[in-house]
mmCIF file with all atom_site columns, C-alpha atoms in Angstrom:
data_model
loop_
_atom_site.group_PDB
_atom_site.id
_atom_site.type_symbol
_atom_site.label_atom_id
_atom_site.label_alt_id
_atom_site.label_comp_id
_atom_site.label_asym_id
_atom_site.label_entity_id
_atom_site.label_seq_id
_atom_site.pdbx_PDB_ins_code
_atom_site.Cartn_x
_atom_site.Cartn_y
_atom_site.Cartn_z
_atom_site.occupancy
_atom_site.B_iso_or_equiv
_atom_site.pdbx_formal_charge
_atom_site.auth_seq_id
_atom_site.auth_comp_id
_atom_site.auth_asym_id
_atom_site.auth_atom_id
_atom_site.pdbx_PDB_model_num
ATOM 1  C CA . UNK A 1 1  ? -0.760  5.001  6.495   1.00 82.00 ? 25  UNK A CA 1
ATOM 2  C CA . UNK A 1 2  ? 1.090   2.553  8.733   1.00 89.00 ? 26  UNK A CA 1
ATOM 3  C CA . UNK A 1 3  ? 3.720   1.941  6.031   1.00 90.00 ? 27  UNK A CA 1
ATOM 4  C CA . UNK A 1 4  ? 4.205   5.681  5.569   1.00 92.00 ? 28  UNK A CA 1
ATOM 5  C CA . UNK A 1 5  ? 4.717   6.163  9.308   1.00 93.00 ? 29  UNK A CA 1
ATOM 6  C CA . UNK A 1 6  ? 7.133   3.237  9.450   1.00 93.00 ? 30  UNK A CA 1
ATOM 7  C CA . UNK A 1 7  ? 9.140   4.728  6.578   1.00 90.00 ? 31  UNK A CA 1
ATOM 8  C CA . UNK A 1 8  ? 9.383   7.993  8.521   1.00 91.00 ? 32  UNK A CA 1
ATOM 9  C CA . UNK A 1 9  ? 10.701  6.054  11.515  1.00 93.00 ? 33  UNK A CA 1
ATOM 10 C CA . UNK A 1 10 ? 13.263  4.235  9.379   1.00 93.00 ? 34  UNK A CA 1
ATOM 11 C CA . UNK A 1 11 ? 14.489  7.504  7.853   1.00 90.00 ? 35  UNK A CA 1
ATOM 12 C CA . UNK A 1 12 ? 14.789  9.077  11.308  1.00 91.00 ? 36  UNK A CA 1
ATOM 13 C CA . UNK A 1 13 ? 16.701  6.039  12.621  1.00 90.00 ? 37  UNK A CA 1
ATOM 14 C CA . UNK A 1 14 ? 19.106  6.339  9.686   1.00 89.00 ? 38  UNK A CA 1
ATOM 15 C CA . UNK A 1 15 ? 20.013  9.827  10.937  1.00 83.00 ? 39  UNK A CA 1
ATOM 16 C CA . UNK A 1 16 ? 19.561  11.321 7.486   1.00 72.00 ? 40  UNK A CA 1
ATOM 17 C CA . UNK A 1 17 ? 22.086  9.023  5.781   1.00 85.00 ? 41  UNK A CA 1
ATOM 18 C CA . UNK A 1 18 ? 20.213  7.118  3.073   1.00 89.00 ? 42  UNK A CA 1
ATOM 19 C CA . UNK A 1 19 ? 21.628  5.061  0.241   1.00 90.00 ? 43  UNK A CA 1
ATOM 20 C CA . UNK A 1 20 ? 19.647  4.543  -2.969  1.00 89.00 ? 44  UNK A CA 1
ATOM 21 C CA . UNK A 1 21 ? 20.476  1.484  -5.073  1.00 90.00 ? 45  UNK A CA 1
ATOM 22 C CA . UNK A 1 22 ? 18.984  -0.122 -8.185  1.00 90.00 ? 46  UNK A CA 1
ATOM 23 C CA . UNK A 1 23 ? 17.732  3.266  -9.367  1.00 89.00 ? 47  UNK A CA 1
ATOM 24 C CA . UNK A 1 24 ? 15.648  2.999  -12.519 1.00 88.00 ? 48  UNK A CA 1
ATOM 25 C CA . UNK A 1 25 ? 12.944  4.857  -14.371 1.00 86.00 ? 49  UNK A CA 1
ATOM 26 C CA . UNK A 1 26 ? 9.379   3.804  -13.579 1.00 79.00 ? 50  UNK A CA 1
ATOM 27 C CA . UNK A 1 27 ? 7.013   3.191  -16.449 1.00 78.00 ? 51  UNK A CA 1
ATOM 28 C CA . UNK A 1 28 ? 4.574   5.860  -15.218 1.00 76.00 ? 52  UNK A CA 1
ATOM 29 C CA . UNK A 1 29 ? 5.197   9.590  -15.675 1.00 76.00 ? 53  UNK A CA 1
ATOM 30 C CA . UNK A 1 30 ? 8.974   9.357  -15.460 1.00 77.00 ? 54  UNK A CA 1
ATOM 31 C CA . UNK A 1 31 ? 9.006   8.405  -11.784 1.00 81.00 ? 55  UNK A CA 1
ATOM 32 C CA . UNK A 1 32 ? 12.085  6.698  -10.362 1.00 83.00 ? 56  UNK A CA 1
ATOM 33 C CA . UNK A 1 33 ? 12.217  3.390  -8.527  1.00 84.00 ? 57  UNK A CA 1
ATOM 34 C CA . UNK A 1 34 ? 15.017  2.580  -6.130  1.00 86.00 ? 58  UNK A CA 1
ATOM 35 C CA . UNK A 1 35 ? 15.912  0.482  -3.133  1.00 88.00 ? 59  UNK A CA 1
ATOM 36 C CA . UNK A 1 36 ? 16.299  2.640  -0.040  1.00 91.00 ? 60  UNK A CA 1
ATOM 37 C CA . UNK A 1 37 ? 18.835  1.661  2.603   1.00 92.00 ? 61  UNK A CA 1
ATOM 38 C CA . UNK A 1 38 ? 19.688  3.141  5.977   1.00 91.00 ? 62  UNK A CA 1
ATOM 39 C CA . UNK A 1 39 ? 21.971  1.730  8.687   1.00 90.00 ? 63  UNK A CA 1
ATOM 40 C CA . UNK A 1 40 ? 22.675  -1.218 6.367   1.00 90.00 ? 64  UNK A CA 1
ATOM 41 C CA . UNK A 1 41 ? 18.982  -2.161 6.273   1.00 92.00 ? 65  UNK A CA 1
ATOM 42 C CA . UNK A 1 42 ? 16.864  -2.378 3.121   1.00 92.00 ? 66  UNK A CA 1
ATOM 43 C CA . UNK A 1 43 ? 13.639  -0.519 3.924   1.00 92.00 ? 67  UNK A CA 1
ATOM 44 C CA . UNK A 1 44 ? 11.617  -2.711 1.549   1.00 91.00 ? 68  UNK A CA 1
ATOM 45 C CA . UNK A 1 45 ? 12.691  -5.803 3.468   1.00 92.00 ? 69  UNK A CA 1
ATOM 46 C CA . UNK A 1 46 ? 11.536  -4.205 6.724   1.00 93.00 ? 70  UNK A CA 1
ATOM 47 C CA . UNK A 1 47 ? 8.122   -3.262 5.310   1.00 92.00 ? 71  UNK A CA 1
ATOM 48 C CA . UNK A 1 48 ? 7.655   -6.734 3.824   1.00 91.00 ? 72  UNK A CA 1
ATOM 49 C CA . UNK A 1 49 ? 8.712   -8.468 7.047   1.00 92.00 ? 73  UNK A CA 1
ATOM 50 C CA . UNK A 1 50 ? 6.353   -6.287 9.108   1.00 92.00 ? 74  UNK A CA 1
ATOM 51 C CA . UNK A 1 51 ? 3.490   -7.000 6.671   1.00 91.00 ? 75  UNK A CA 1
ATOM 52 C CA . UNK A 1 52 ? 3.226   -3.329 5.719   1.00 92.00 ? 76  UNK A CA 1
ATOM 53 C CA . UNK A 1 53 ? 3.906   -4.028 2.031   1.00 89.00 ? 77  UNK A CA 1
ATOM 54 C CA . UNK A 1 54 ? 3.344   -6.770 -0.516  1.00 87.00 ? 78  UNK A CA 1
ATOM 55 C CA . UNK A 1 55 ? 5.885   -7.968 -3.055  1.00 82.00 ? 79  UNK A CA 1
ATOM 56 C CA . UNK A 1 56 ? 5.184   -6.648 -6.537  1.00 75.00 ? 80  UNK A CA 1
ATOM 57 C CA . UNK A 1 57 ? 5.169   -9.268 -9.254  1.00 71.00 ? 81  UNK A CA 1
ATOM 58 C CA . UNK A 1 58 ? 4.496   -6.944 -12.185 1.00 67.00 ? 82  UNK A CA 1
ATOM 59 C CA . UNK A 1 59 ? 0.830   -7.795 -12.540 1.00 62.00 ? 83  UNK A CA 1
ATOM 60 C CA . UNK A 1 60 ? -2.537  -6.442 -11.507 1.00 60.00 ? 84  UNK A CA 1
ATOM 61 C CA . UNK A 1 61 ? -3.009  -9.548 -9.340  1.00 56.00 ? 85  UNK A CA 1
ATOM 62 C CA . UNK A 1 62 ? -1.270  -7.762 -6.450  1.00 53.00 ? 86  UNK A CA 1
ATOM 63 C CA . UNK A 1 63 ? -4.124  -5.300 -6.191  1.00 57.00 ? 87  UNK A CA 1
ATOM 64 C CA . UNK A 1 64 ? -6.606  -8.090 -5.551  1.00 54.00 ? 88  UNK A CA 1
ATOM 65 C CA . UNK A 1 65 ? -4.674  -9.779 -2.744  1.00 54.00 ? 89  UNK A CA 1
ATOM 66 C CA . UNK A 1 66 ? -5.368  -9.312 0.934   1.00 56.00 ? 90  UNK A CA 1
ATOM 67 C CA . UNK A 1 67 ? -2.319  -7.848 2.649   1.00 51.00 ? 91  UNK A CA 1
ATOM 68 C CA . UNK A 1 68 ? -1.228  -5.349 5.276   1.00 53.00 ? 92  UNK A CA 1
ATOM 69 C CA . UNK A 1 69 ? -3.171  -7.374 7.811   1.00 54.00 ? 93  UNK A CA 1
ATOM 70 C CA . UNK A 1 70 ? -6.472  -6.042 6.460   1.00 52.00 ? 94  UNK A CA 1
ATOM 71 C CA . UNK A 1 71 ? -8.985  -7.517 4.046   1.00 47.00 ? 95  UNK A CA 1
ATOM 72 C CA . UNK A 1 72 ? -9.411  -5.963 0.620   1.00 47.00 ? 96  UNK A CA 1
ATOM 73 C CA . UNK A 1 73 ? -11.985 -3.144 0.925   1.00 44.00 ? 97  UNK A CA 1
ATOM 74 C CA . UNK A 1 74 ? -15.442 -3.996 -0.314  1.00 42.00 ? 98  UNK A CA 1
ATOM 75 C CA . UNK A 1 75 ? -17.516 -1.239 -1.924  1.00 45.00 ? 99  UNK A CA 1
ATOM 76 C CA . UNK A 1 76 ? -20.500 -0.125 0.125   1.00 47.00 ? 100 UNK A CA 1
ATOM 77 C CA . UNK A 1 77 ? -23.739 0.118  -1.816  1.00 48.00 ? 101 UNK A CA 1
ATOM 78 C CA . UNK A 1 78 ? -26.303 2.384  -0.133  1.00 49.00 ? 102 UNK A CA 1
ATOM 79 C CA . UNK A 1 79 ? -29.731 0.874  0.387   1.00 54.00 ? 103 UNK A CA 1
ATOM 80 C CA . UNK A 1 80 ? -32.675 2.454  -1.393  1.00 49.00 ? 104 UNK A CA 1
ATOM 81 C CA . UNK A 1 81 ? -34.771 4.130  1.366   1.00 47.00 ? 105 UNK A CA 1
ATOM 82 C CA . UNK A 1 82 ? -38.062 3.303  -0.463  1.00 45.00 ? 106 UNK A CA 1
#
């Protein structure tokens, strides 16, 4: 949620002028990937620097890392009331 809010701030600061670079098709459902720039700033770099994102290395290992300043969630197993 913090990354989403920060992106909104970055878009607002760019005054609606965004530049998309390195546009390519994602491997899932035809989505597009792109770098987003505003005011000469790469939004990905901002999110990485502010620890609101993790670099993607193309593997599932990213999902297991602790990042965003929070530990990886641990599933809660309810206790049996008996």
